[in-house]
Short mmCIF file of N, CA, C and O in Angstrom, two decimals:
data_model
loop_
_atom_site.label_atom_id
_atom_site.label_comp_id
_atom_site.label_asym_id
_atom_site.label_seq_id
_atom_site.Cartn_x
_atom_site.Cartn_y
_atom_site.Cartn_z
N MET A 1 15.38 2.06 15.22
CA MET A 1 14.27 2.11 14.29
C MET A 1 13.45 0.83 14.45
O MET A 1 13.99 -0.26 14.60
N GLN A 2 12.17 0.99 14.35
CA GLN A 2 11.25 -0.13 14.51
C GLN A 2 11.17 -0.97 13.23
O GLN A 2 11.10 -0.43 12.13
N LYS A 3 11.18 -2.30 13.39
CA LYS A 3 10.97 -3.21 12.26
C LYS A 3 9.65 -3.93 12.51
O LYS A 3 9.51 -4.68 13.47
N LEU A 4 8.69 -3.67 11.63
CA LEU A 4 7.38 -4.30 11.75
C LEU A 4 7.42 -5.69 11.12
O LEU A 4 8.10 -5.91 10.12
N ARG A 5 6.69 -6.61 11.71
CA ARG A 5 6.63 -7.99 11.22
C ARG A 5 5.21 -8.36 10.83
O ARG A 5 4.27 -8.09 11.57
N LEU A 6 5.08 -8.97 9.65
CA LEU A 6 3.76 -9.30 9.12
C LEU A 6 2.96 -10.17 10.09
O LEU A 6 1.76 -9.95 10.28
N ARG A 7 3.59 -11.12 10.73
CA ARG A 7 2.87 -12.04 11.62
C ARG A 7 2.34 -11.36 12.87
O ARG A 7 1.55 -11.93 13.61
N THR A 8 2.73 -10.11 13.10
CA THR A 8 2.14 -9.32 14.19
C THR A 8 0.71 -8.90 13.81
O THR A 8 -0.14 -8.74 14.68
N PHE A 9 0.47 -8.76 12.51
CA PHE A 9 -0.81 -8.25 12.02
C PHE A 9 -1.72 -9.34 11.47
O PHE A 9 -2.93 -9.13 11.38
N VAL A 10 -1.15 -10.45 11.02
CA VAL A 10 -1.96 -11.50 10.39
C VAL A 10 -1.67 -12.86 11.03
O VAL A 10 -0.54 -13.13 11.45
N SER A 11 -2.67 -13.70 11.07
CA SER A 11 -2.47 -15.06 11.58
C SER A 11 -1.92 -15.93 10.45
O SER A 11 -1.88 -15.52 9.29
N ARG A 12 -1.52 -17.12 10.78
CA ARG A 12 -0.93 -18.05 9.80
C ARG A 12 -1.86 -18.36 8.64
O ARG A 12 -1.39 -18.65 7.55
N ASP A 13 -3.17 -18.32 8.87
CA ASP A 13 -4.10 -18.66 7.79
C ASP A 13 -4.58 -17.43 7.02
O ASP A 13 -5.47 -17.54 6.18
N GLU A 14 -4.00 -16.27 7.28
CA GLU A 14 -4.36 -15.05 6.55
C GLU A 14 -3.23 -14.66 5.60
O GLU A 14 -2.05 -14.86 5.91
N ALA A 15 -3.58 -14.08 4.45
CA ALA A 15 -2.59 -13.74 3.42
C ALA A 15 -2.26 -12.26 3.36
O ALA A 15 -1.37 -11.87 2.61
N PHE A 16 -2.94 -11.43 4.16
CA PHE A 16 -2.67 -10.00 4.11
C PHE A 16 -3.30 -9.30 5.31
O PHE A 16 -4.13 -9.86 6.02
N HIS A 17 -2.90 -8.06 5.48
CA HIS A 17 -3.52 -7.16 6.46
C HIS A 17 -3.93 -5.90 5.69
O HIS A 17 -3.20 -5.43 4.81
N ILE A 18 -5.08 -5.36 6.03
CA ILE A 18 -5.51 -4.09 5.42
C ILE A 18 -5.87 -3.13 6.54
O ILE A 18 -6.44 -3.53 7.56
N GLY A 19 -5.51 -1.88 6.37
CA GLY A 19 -5.82 -0.86 7.36
C GLY A 19 -6.10 0.48 6.71
O GLY A 19 -5.59 0.78 5.64
N ARG A 20 -6.93 1.26 7.36
CA ARG A 20 -7.24 2.63 6.93
C ARG A 20 -6.90 3.53 8.10
O ARG A 20 -7.36 3.29 9.21
N THR A 21 -6.07 4.53 7.86
CA THR A 21 -5.54 5.36 8.94
C THR A 21 -5.67 6.84 8.60
O THR A 21 -5.37 7.25 7.48
N ASN A 22 -6.07 7.62 9.59
CA ASN A 22 -5.94 9.07 9.49
C ASN A 22 -4.55 9.41 10.01
O ASN A 22 -4.30 9.29 11.21
N VAL A 23 -3.65 9.78 9.13
CA VAL A 23 -2.27 10.06 9.52
C VAL A 23 -2.21 11.49 10.07
O VAL A 23 -2.48 12.44 9.34
N PRO A 24 -1.85 11.64 11.34
CA PRO A 24 -1.80 12.98 11.94
C PRO A 24 -0.49 13.69 11.63
O PRO A 24 0.45 13.10 11.10
N VAL A 25 -0.43 14.96 11.99
CA VAL A 25 0.81 15.73 11.81
C VAL A 25 1.94 15.05 12.57
O VAL A 25 3.05 14.92 12.08
N SER A 26 1.66 14.59 13.78
CA SER A 26 2.68 13.88 14.57
C SER A 26 2.59 12.39 14.24
O SER A 26 2.10 11.59 15.03
N ALA A 27 3.03 12.04 13.05
CA ALA A 27 2.93 10.67 12.55
C ALA A 27 3.90 9.75 13.28
O ALA A 27 4.87 10.20 13.88
N PRO A 28 3.67 8.44 13.20
CA PRO A 28 4.60 7.47 13.81
C PRO A 28 5.99 7.61 13.19
O PRO A 28 6.15 8.12 12.09
N PRO A 29 7.00 7.12 13.89
CA PRO A 29 8.38 7.26 13.40
C PRO A 29 8.66 6.40 12.17
O PRO A 29 7.87 5.53 11.81
N LEU A 30 9.80 6.67 11.57
CA LEU A 30 10.25 5.86 10.44
C LEU A 30 10.36 4.41 10.87
O LEU A 30 10.66 4.11 12.02
N HIS A 31 10.10 3.52 9.91
CA HIS A 31 10.15 2.09 10.21
C HIS A 31 10.52 1.32 8.94
O HIS A 31 10.52 1.87 7.85
N THR A 32 10.80 0.07 9.12
CA THR A 32 11.02 -0.86 8.04
C THR A 32 10.20 -2.10 8.38
O THR A 32 9.57 -2.14 9.43
N HIS A 33 10.17 -3.09 7.48
CA HIS A 33 9.40 -4.29 7.81
C HIS A 33 9.88 -5.51 7.05
O HIS A 33 10.72 -5.40 6.16
N ASP A 34 9.32 -6.65 7.42
CA ASP A 34 9.70 -7.90 6.75
C ASP A 34 8.67 -8.29 5.69
O ASP A 34 8.61 -9.44 5.29
N PHE A 35 7.88 -7.36 5.22
CA PHE A 35 6.82 -7.60 4.25
C PHE A 35 6.77 -6.47 3.24
O PHE A 35 7.38 -5.42 3.45
N ALA A 36 6.07 -6.70 2.16
CA ALA A 36 5.81 -5.65 1.18
C ALA A 36 4.47 -5.02 1.52
O ALA A 36 3.66 -5.59 2.26
N GLU A 37 4.24 -3.85 0.99
CA GLU A 37 2.93 -3.22 1.18
C GLU A 37 2.65 -2.31 0.01
O GLU A 37 3.55 -1.90 -0.72
N VAL A 38 1.38 -2.04 -0.16
CA VAL A 38 0.95 -1.01 -1.09
C VAL A 38 0.05 -0.09 -0.29
O VAL A 38 -0.72 -0.52 0.56
N PHE A 39 0.19 1.21 -0.54
CA PHE A 39 -0.72 2.16 0.10
C PHE A 39 -1.19 3.16 -0.93
O PHE A 39 -0.56 3.36 -1.98
N TRP A 40 -2.31 3.78 -0.63
CA TRP A 40 -2.81 4.87 -1.46
C TRP A 40 -3.46 5.90 -0.55
O TRP A 40 -3.83 5.61 0.58
N ILE A 41 -3.55 7.11 -1.07
CA ILE A 41 -4.11 8.22 -0.32
C ILE A 41 -5.55 8.42 -0.77
O ILE A 41 -5.81 8.67 -1.94
N GLU A 42 -6.48 8.29 0.18
CA GLU A 42 -7.90 8.49 -0.13
C GLU A 42 -8.25 9.98 -0.15
O GLU A 42 -9.05 10.41 -0.98
N SER A 43 -7.68 10.73 0.79
CA SER A 43 -7.99 12.16 0.84
C SER A 43 -6.88 12.88 1.60
O SER A 43 -6.16 12.29 2.38
N GLY A 44 -6.77 14.17 1.33
CA GLY A 44 -5.78 14.99 2.01
C GLY A 44 -4.44 14.98 1.30
O GLY A 44 -4.28 14.43 0.22
N THR A 45 -3.47 15.62 1.95
CA THR A 45 -2.11 15.69 1.42
C THR A 45 -1.13 15.39 2.53
O THR A 45 -1.42 15.59 3.71
N GLY A 46 0.03 14.90 2.15
CA GLY A 46 1.04 14.58 3.14
C GLY A 46 2.38 14.34 2.48
O GLY A 46 2.57 14.66 1.30
N LEU A 47 3.26 13.78 3.25
CA LEU A 47 4.60 13.45 2.76
C LEU A 47 4.89 12.00 3.07
O LEU A 47 4.52 11.48 4.12
N HIS A 48 5.57 11.35 2.13
CA HIS A 48 6.09 10.01 2.34
C HIS A 48 7.58 10.17 2.54
O HIS A 48 8.29 10.62 1.64
N LEU A 49 8.05 9.87 3.72
CA LEU A 49 9.46 9.92 4.03
C LEU A 49 10.01 8.53 3.73
O LEU A 49 9.66 7.57 4.41
N ILE A 50 10.82 8.41 2.67
CA ILE A 50 11.27 7.09 2.24
C ILE A 50 12.73 7.14 1.81
O ILE A 50 13.11 7.94 0.95
N ASN A 51 13.53 6.32 2.47
CA ASN A 51 14.95 6.17 2.13
C ASN A 51 15.66 7.52 2.01
O ASN A 51 16.42 7.75 1.08
N GLY A 52 15.38 8.41 2.96
CA GLY A 52 16.04 9.71 3.00
C GLY A 52 15.42 10.78 2.12
O GLY A 52 15.90 11.91 2.10
N ARG A 53 14.35 10.45 1.39
CA ARG A 53 13.67 11.42 0.53
C ARG A 53 12.32 11.81 1.15
O ARG A 53 11.75 11.08 1.93
N ARG A 54 11.83 12.97 0.74
CA ARG A 54 10.50 13.45 1.14
C ARG A 54 9.67 13.57 -0.12
O ARG A 54 9.90 14.47 -0.92
N GLU A 55 8.72 12.66 -0.30
CA GLU A 55 7.91 12.64 -1.52
C GLU A 55 6.50 13.12 -1.19
O GLU A 55 5.88 12.64 -0.24
N PRO A 56 5.99 14.07 -1.98
CA PRO A 56 4.64 14.57 -1.72
C PRO A 56 3.59 13.49 -2.00
O PRO A 56 3.73 12.68 -2.91
N LEU A 57 2.54 13.51 -1.19
CA LEU A 57 1.41 12.59 -1.37
C LEU A 57 0.14 13.40 -1.52
O LEU A 57 -0.09 14.34 -0.75
N VAL A 58 -0.66 13.04 -2.50
CA VAL A 58 -1.97 13.66 -2.71
C VAL A 58 -2.98 12.55 -2.93
O VAL A 58 -2.62 11.40 -3.17
N ALA A 59 -4.24 12.91 -2.86
CA ALA A 59 -5.30 11.92 -3.07
C ALA A 59 -5.09 11.21 -4.40
O ALA A 59 -4.81 11.84 -5.42
N GLY A 60 -5.18 9.89 -4.37
CA GLY A 60 -5.00 9.09 -5.56
C GLY A 60 -3.60 8.53 -5.74
O GLY A 60 -3.37 7.68 -6.60
N GLU A 61 -2.65 9.01 -4.94
CA GLU A 61 -1.28 8.52 -5.03
C GLU A 61 -1.24 7.07 -4.55
O GLU A 61 -1.77 6.74 -3.50
N VAL A 62 -0.61 6.19 -5.35
CA VAL A 62 -0.47 4.77 -5.03
C VAL A 62 1.02 4.44 -5.01
O VAL A 62 1.73 4.77 -5.96
N VAL A 63 1.47 3.77 -3.94
CA VAL A 63 2.89 3.46 -3.80
C VAL A 63 3.05 2.03 -3.26
O VAL A 63 2.45 1.69 -2.25
N PHE A 64 3.86 1.24 -3.95
CA PHE A 64 4.27 -0.06 -3.43
C PHE A 64 5.57 0.14 -2.67
O PHE A 64 6.46 0.85 -3.14
N VAL A 65 5.68 -0.49 -1.52
CA VAL A 65 6.85 -0.35 -0.65
C VAL A 65 7.55 -1.69 -0.51
O VAL A 65 6.90 -2.71 -0.25
N GLN A 66 8.86 -1.66 -0.68
CA GLN A 66 9.70 -2.85 -0.54
C GLN A 66 9.94 -3.13 0.96
O GLN A 66 9.96 -2.19 1.76
N PRO A 67 10.18 -4.38 1.32
CA PRO A 67 10.48 -4.67 2.71
C PRO A 67 11.70 -3.90 3.24
O PRO A 67 11.74 -3.52 4.40
N SER A 68 12.69 -3.68 2.40
CA SER A 68 13.92 -3.02 2.85
C SER A 68 13.81 -1.50 2.94
O SER A 68 14.72 -0.85 3.46
N ASP A 69 12.72 -0.93 2.43
CA ASP A 69 12.58 0.53 2.48
C ASP A 69 12.42 1.00 3.93
O ASP A 69 11.75 0.36 4.74
N VAL A 70 13.03 2.12 4.22
CA VAL A 70 12.85 2.80 5.51
C VAL A 70 11.90 3.94 5.22
O VAL A 70 12.20 4.82 4.41
N HIS A 71 10.72 3.90 5.86
CA HIS A 71 9.74 4.93 5.49
C HIS A 71 8.82 5.29 6.64
O HIS A 71 8.78 4.62 7.67
N GLY A 72 8.09 6.36 6.44
CA GLY A 72 7.10 6.86 7.38
C GLY A 72 6.29 7.93 6.67
O GLY A 72 6.49 8.21 5.49
N PHE A 73 5.40 8.57 7.42
CA PHE A 73 4.49 9.54 6.83
C PHE A 73 4.40 10.78 7.69
O PHE A 73 4.64 10.74 8.89
N GLN A 74 4.01 11.87 7.04
CA GLN A 74 3.82 13.12 7.76
C GLN A 74 2.76 13.93 7.03
O GLN A 74 2.81 14.05 5.80
N ALA A 75 1.80 14.46 7.79
CA ALA A 75 0.81 15.35 7.20
C ALA A 75 1.50 16.67 6.85
O ALA A 75 2.41 17.10 7.55
N LYS A 76 1.08 17.29 5.76
CA LYS A 76 1.71 18.54 5.32
C LYS A 76 1.13 19.75 6.03
O LYS A 76 1.79 20.76 6.17
N VAL A 77 -0.11 19.66 6.41
CA VAL A 77 -0.77 20.79 7.07
C VAL A 77 -1.29 20.32 8.41
O VAL A 77 -1.11 19.17 8.80
N ALA A 78 -1.95 21.21 9.11
CA ALA A 78 -2.43 20.88 10.45
C ALA A 78 -3.65 19.97 10.43
O ALA A 78 -4.48 20.04 11.32
N GLU A 79 -3.75 19.14 9.41
CA GLU A 79 -4.83 18.17 9.33
C GLU A 79 -4.23 16.81 9.05
O GLU A 79 -3.10 16.69 8.65
N SER A 80 -5.03 15.80 9.22
CA SER A 80 -4.57 14.46 8.88
C SER A 80 -4.89 14.18 7.41
O SER A 80 -5.60 14.94 6.76
N PHE A 81 -4.32 13.11 6.89
CA PHE A 81 -4.73 12.62 5.58
C PHE A 81 -5.08 11.15 5.74
O PHE A 81 -4.64 10.49 6.69
N VAL A 82 -5.90 10.64 4.84
CA VAL A 82 -6.37 9.26 4.95
C VAL A 82 -5.56 8.37 4.02
O VAL A 82 -5.51 8.59 2.82
N LEU A 83 -4.93 7.37 4.62
CA LEU A 83 -4.07 6.42 3.93
C LEU A 83 -4.65 5.03 4.14
O LEU A 83 -5.06 4.68 5.24
N VAL A 84 -4.70 4.25 3.08
CA VAL A 84 -5.12 2.85 3.16
C VAL A 84 -3.92 2.01 2.75
O VAL A 84 -3.26 2.34 1.77
N ASN A 85 -3.63 0.96 3.51
CA ASN A 85 -2.51 0.10 3.11
C ASN A 85 -2.89 -1.37 3.21
O ASN A 85 -3.73 -1.76 4.01
N VAL A 86 -2.25 -2.14 2.35
CA VAL A 86 -2.39 -3.59 2.34
C VAL A 86 -0.98 -4.15 2.46
O VAL A 86 -0.11 -3.85 1.64
N ALA A 87 -0.76 -4.95 3.50
CA ALA A 87 0.53 -5.57 3.75
C ALA A 87 0.45 -7.05 3.40
O ALA A 87 -0.56 -7.70 3.69
N PHE A 88 1.51 -7.56 2.79
CA PHE A 88 1.51 -8.96 2.34
C PHE A 88 2.95 -9.46 2.23
O PHE A 88 3.90 -8.66 2.27
N GLU A 89 3.11 -10.76 2.11
CA GLU A 89 4.45 -11.35 2.05
C GLU A 89 5.26 -10.76 0.90
O GLU A 89 4.74 -10.53 -0.20
N ALA A 90 6.54 -10.55 1.14
CA ALA A 90 7.43 -9.93 0.16
C ALA A 90 7.47 -10.69 -1.16
O ALA A 90 7.55 -10.08 -2.23
N GLY A 91 7.40 -12.01 -1.11
CA GLY A 91 7.46 -12.81 -2.33
C GLY A 91 6.33 -12.52 -3.30
O GLY A 91 6.47 -12.72 -4.50
N VAL A 92 5.21 -12.03 -2.80
CA VAL A 92 4.07 -11.70 -3.66
C VAL A 92 4.42 -10.54 -4.58
O VAL A 92 4.10 -10.55 -5.77
N LEU A 93 5.12 -9.56 -4.06
CA LEU A 93 5.54 -8.42 -4.89
C LEU A 93 6.52 -8.89 -5.96
O LEU A 93 6.43 -8.47 -7.12
N ASP A 94 7.43 -9.76 -5.59
CA ASP A 94 8.37 -10.33 -6.57
C ASP A 94 7.60 -11.07 -7.66
O ASP A 94 7.90 -10.94 -8.85
N TRP A 95 6.61 -11.85 -7.28
CA TRP A 95 5.78 -12.61 -8.23
C TRP A 95 5.05 -11.67 -9.19
O TRP A 95 5.03 -11.90 -10.40
N LEU A 96 4.47 -10.60 -8.66
CA LEU A 96 3.78 -9.63 -9.52
C LEU A 96 4.73 -9.03 -10.55
O LEU A 96 4.39 -8.89 -11.72
N ARG A 97 5.92 -8.68 -10.10
CA ARG A 97 6.92 -8.10 -11.00
C ARG A 97 7.33 -9.08 -12.10
O ARG A 97 7.42 -8.71 -13.27
N GLU A 98 7.62 -10.29 -11.70
CA GLU A 98 8.08 -11.29 -12.67
C GLU A 98 6.99 -11.65 -13.67
O GLU A 98 7.24 -11.77 -14.86
N ARG A 99 5.78 -11.82 -13.18
CA ARG A 99 4.70 -12.29 -14.05
C ARG A 99 4.13 -11.19 -14.94
O ARG A 99 3.85 -11.41 -16.11
N TYR A 100 3.94 -9.98 -14.38
CA TYR A 100 3.23 -8.92 -15.11
C TYR A 100 4.12 -7.77 -15.56
O TYR A 100 3.67 -6.93 -16.33
N ARG A 101 5.32 -7.71 -15.08
CA ARG A 101 6.25 -6.66 -15.46
C ARG A 101 5.60 -5.28 -15.55
O ARG A 101 5.61 -4.64 -16.61
N PRO A 102 5.03 -4.83 -14.44
CA PRO A 102 4.38 -3.51 -14.48
C PRO A 102 5.38 -2.41 -14.81
O PRO A 102 6.54 -2.48 -14.41
N SER A 103 4.92 -1.42 -15.54
CA SER A 103 5.81 -0.33 -15.93
C SER A 103 6.21 0.51 -14.72
O SER A 103 7.26 1.12 -14.70
N ALA A 104 5.36 0.53 -13.71
CA ALA A 104 5.67 1.30 -12.50
C ALA A 104 4.92 0.69 -11.32
O ALA A 104 3.84 0.13 -11.50
N LEU A 105 5.51 0.83 -10.16
CA LEU A 105 4.83 0.40 -8.94
C LEU A 105 4.45 1.59 -8.09
O LEU A 105 4.23 1.48 -6.89
N THR A 106 4.38 2.73 -8.72
CA THR A 106 3.83 3.93 -8.10
C THR A 106 3.03 4.63 -9.19
O THR A 106 3.22 4.38 -10.38
N GLY A 107 2.16 5.48 -8.79
CA GLY A 107 1.37 6.24 -9.76
C GLY A 107 0.24 6.96 -9.07
O GLY A 107 0.14 6.96 -7.84
N ARG A 108 -0.59 7.56 -9.87
CA ARG A 108 -1.73 8.30 -9.33
C ARG A 108 -2.96 7.90 -10.11
O ARG A 108 -2.92 7.82 -11.34
N VAL A 109 -4.03 7.64 -9.39
CA VAL A 109 -5.30 7.31 -10.02
C VAL A 109 -6.26 8.48 -9.82
O VAL A 109 -6.09 9.28 -8.90
N GLY A 110 -7.27 8.54 -10.67
CA GLY A 110 -8.24 9.62 -10.60
C GLY A 110 -9.33 9.37 -9.57
O GLY A 110 -9.37 8.33 -8.90
N ALA A 111 -10.23 10.33 -9.47
CA ALA A 111 -11.29 10.29 -8.46
C ALA A 111 -12.17 9.05 -8.57
O ALA A 111 -12.54 8.45 -7.56
N ALA A 112 -12.49 8.64 -9.79
CA ALA A 112 -13.34 7.45 -9.96
C ALA A 112 -12.63 6.21 -9.44
O ALA A 112 -13.25 5.35 -8.80
N ASP A 113 -11.33 6.11 -9.70
CA ASP A 113 -10.58 4.95 -9.21
C ASP A 113 -10.34 5.02 -7.71
O ASP A 113 -10.25 3.98 -7.05
N ILE A 114 -10.24 6.22 -7.14
CA ILE A 114 -10.15 6.32 -5.67
C ILE A 114 -11.42 5.74 -5.06
O ILE A 114 -11.35 4.97 -4.09
N GLU A 115 -12.55 6.06 -5.63
CA GLU A 115 -13.82 5.52 -5.12
C GLU A 115 -13.86 4.01 -5.34
O GLU A 115 -14.30 3.26 -4.46
N ARG A 116 -13.40 3.55 -6.48
CA ARG A 116 -13.36 2.11 -6.74
C ARG A 116 -12.44 1.40 -5.75
O ARG A 116 -12.77 0.34 -5.21
N LEU A 117 -11.29 2.00 -5.45
CA LEU A 117 -10.38 1.44 -4.45
C LEU A 117 -11.03 1.41 -3.07
O LEU A 117 -10.84 0.46 -2.31
N ARG A 118 -11.80 2.44 -2.75
CA ARG A 118 -12.49 2.45 -1.46
C ARG A 118 -13.45 1.28 -1.36
O ARG A 118 -13.48 0.57 -0.36
N LEU A 119 -14.22 1.05 -2.41
CA LEU A 119 -15.17 -0.07 -2.41
C LEU A 119 -14.45 -1.41 -2.36
O LEU A 119 -14.84 -2.32 -1.61
N LEU A 120 -13.40 -1.56 -3.16
CA LEU A 120 -12.64 -2.81 -3.16
C LEU A 120 -11.98 -3.07 -1.80
O LEU A 120 -11.98 -4.20 -1.31
N SER A 121 -11.43 -2.02 -1.21
CA SER A 121 -10.76 -2.20 0.08
C SER A 121 -11.76 -2.47 1.20
O SER A 121 -11.46 -3.22 2.13
N ASP A 122 -12.94 -1.86 1.13
CA ASP A 122 -13.99 -2.17 2.12
C ASP A 122 -14.36 -3.64 2.05
O ASP A 122 -14.50 -4.31 3.07
N ALA A 123 -14.52 -4.16 0.84
CA ALA A 123 -14.85 -5.58 0.67
C ALA A 123 -13.69 -6.46 1.13
O ALA A 123 -13.90 -7.50 1.77
N LEU A 124 -12.47 -6.04 0.84
CA LEU A 124 -11.29 -6.80 1.26
C LEU A 124 -11.21 -6.87 2.79
O LEU A 124 -10.86 -7.91 3.35
N ALA A 125 -11.56 -5.78 3.44
CA ALA A 125 -11.46 -5.71 4.90
C ALA A 125 -12.43 -6.65 5.61
O ALA A 125 -12.12 -7.17 6.68
N VAL A 126 -13.59 -6.87 5.03
CA VAL A 126 -14.60 -7.69 5.71
C VAL A 126 -14.63 -9.13 5.21
O VAL A 126 -15.25 -9.98 5.83
N GLY A 127 -13.97 -9.41 4.11
CA GLY A 127 -13.98 -10.75 3.53
C GLY A 127 -12.88 -11.64 4.09
O GLY A 127 -12.13 -11.25 5.00
N ALA A 128 -12.79 -12.83 3.53
CA ALA A 128 -11.73 -13.76 3.91
C ALA A 128 -10.38 -13.18 3.53
O ALA A 128 -10.23 -12.57 2.48
N LYS A 129 -9.41 -13.35 4.38
CA LYS A 129 -8.06 -12.82 4.15
C LYS A 129 -7.24 -13.86 3.37
O LYS A 129 -6.13 -14.22 3.73
N SER A 130 -7.79 -14.30 2.27
CA SER A 130 -7.21 -15.40 1.49
C SER A 130 -6.22 -14.89 0.44
O SER A 130 -6.20 -13.71 0.09
N GLN A 131 -5.43 -15.82 -0.08
CA GLN A 131 -4.52 -15.49 -1.17
C GLN A 131 -5.30 -15.05 -2.40
O GLN A 131 -4.88 -14.13 -3.10
N LEU A 132 -6.42 -15.70 -2.66
CA LEU A 132 -7.24 -15.33 -3.82
C LEU A 132 -7.73 -13.90 -3.70
O LEU A 132 -7.64 -13.12 -4.66
N ALA A 133 -8.23 -13.52 -2.54
CA ALA A 133 -8.72 -12.15 -2.33
C ALA A 133 -7.58 -11.15 -2.49
O ALA A 133 -7.72 -10.11 -3.15
N ARG A 134 -6.42 -11.46 -1.91
CA ARG A 134 -5.25 -10.58 -2.02
C ARG A 134 -4.82 -10.41 -3.47
O ARG A 134 -4.65 -9.30 -3.96
N ASP A 135 -4.66 -11.54 -4.17
CA ASP A 135 -4.18 -11.49 -5.55
C ASP A 135 -5.16 -10.79 -6.47
O ASP A 135 -4.78 -10.00 -7.33
N SER A 136 -6.45 -11.06 -6.27
CA SER A 136 -7.48 -10.40 -7.07
C SER A 136 -7.41 -8.88 -6.88
O SER A 136 -7.43 -8.12 -7.86
N PHE A 137 -7.30 -8.45 -5.64
CA PHE A 137 -7.20 -7.03 -5.36
C PHE A 137 -5.95 -6.42 -6.00
O PHE A 137 -6.02 -5.39 -6.67
N LEU A 138 -4.79 -7.06 -5.80
CA LEU A 138 -3.54 -6.50 -6.33
C LEU A 138 -3.55 -6.42 -7.85
O LEU A 138 -3.05 -5.45 -8.43
N LEU A 139 -4.13 -7.42 -8.50
CA LEU A 139 -4.21 -7.39 -9.96
C LEU A 139 -5.12 -6.27 -10.45
O LEU A 139 -4.81 -5.58 -11.44
N GLN A 140 -6.24 -6.05 -9.75
CA GLN A 140 -7.11 -4.94 -10.13
C GLN A 140 -6.40 -3.60 -9.94
O GLN A 140 -6.52 -2.69 -10.77
N LEU A 141 -5.63 -3.49 -8.86
CA LEU A 141 -4.89 -2.26 -8.61
C LEU A 141 -3.82 -2.04 -9.68
O LEU A 141 -3.68 -0.93 -10.21
N LEU A 142 -3.09 -3.09 -10.04
CA LEU A 142 -2.09 -2.95 -11.12
C LEU A 142 -2.75 -2.55 -12.43
O LEU A 142 -2.20 -1.74 -13.19
N ALA A 143 -3.93 -3.11 -12.71
CA ALA A 143 -4.65 -2.74 -13.93
C ALA A 143 -5.02 -1.25 -13.91
O ALA A 143 -4.93 -0.57 -14.93
N MET A 144 -5.42 -0.74 -12.74
CA MET A 144 -5.73 0.70 -12.64
C MET A 144 -4.49 1.54 -12.92
O MET A 144 -4.56 2.53 -13.64
N LEU A 145 -3.35 1.14 -12.34
CA LEU A 145 -2.13 1.91 -12.55
C LEU A 145 -1.70 1.84 -14.01
O LEU A 145 -1.22 2.83 -14.57
N THR A 146 -1.84 0.69 -14.64
CA THR A 146 -1.48 0.55 -16.04
C THR A 146 -2.38 1.42 -16.91
O THR A 146 -1.92 2.08 -17.83
N ALA A 147 -3.68 1.44 -16.61
CA ALA A 147 -4.62 2.28 -17.37
C ALA A 147 -4.24 3.75 -17.22
O ALA A 147 -4.32 4.52 -18.18
N GLU A 148 -3.82 4.16 -16.03
CA GLU A 148 -3.42 5.54 -15.80
C GLU A 148 -2.13 5.88 -16.56
O GLU A 148 -1.91 7.02 -16.92
N ASP A 149 -1.27 4.88 -16.80
CA ASP A 149 -0.01 5.12 -17.51
C ASP A 149 -0.25 5.40 -19.00
O ASP A 149 0.59 6.00 -19.65
N ARG A 150 -1.37 4.93 -19.55
CA ARG A 150 -1.59 5.09 -20.99
C ARG A 150 -1.91 6.51 -21.36
O ARG A 150 -2.50 7.26 -20.67
#
């Protein structure tokens, strides 16, 4: 099984990596990594294969992934789905948990928040890959998930 490393994607002066992917039916194999990540589904449907489970994914689904998780993706139909992910040091996820005690690190946001996430992630992709940009984004995302929980 492949183990992905954060420093493969980011330089020493960057605090995160962001990517937008059309996940095909023949998705990459299961993997693990030395970093945490959060992903959400912009459009389409698929499956998240995680720690031996198959979890359905639909537009608006948001999932935080632990470094120790073994996971991958699979499209449910003969089409791809669009997934956006942000990878960052594992300690950041621990810090978010300790400081903000979110009720959940998974959830689903509505269409308006999917569009808001698209705009935020577009800005994140072209801006400085700083800790401030990363933390600002993650806090806004947690606020969206908390609002959805109410």
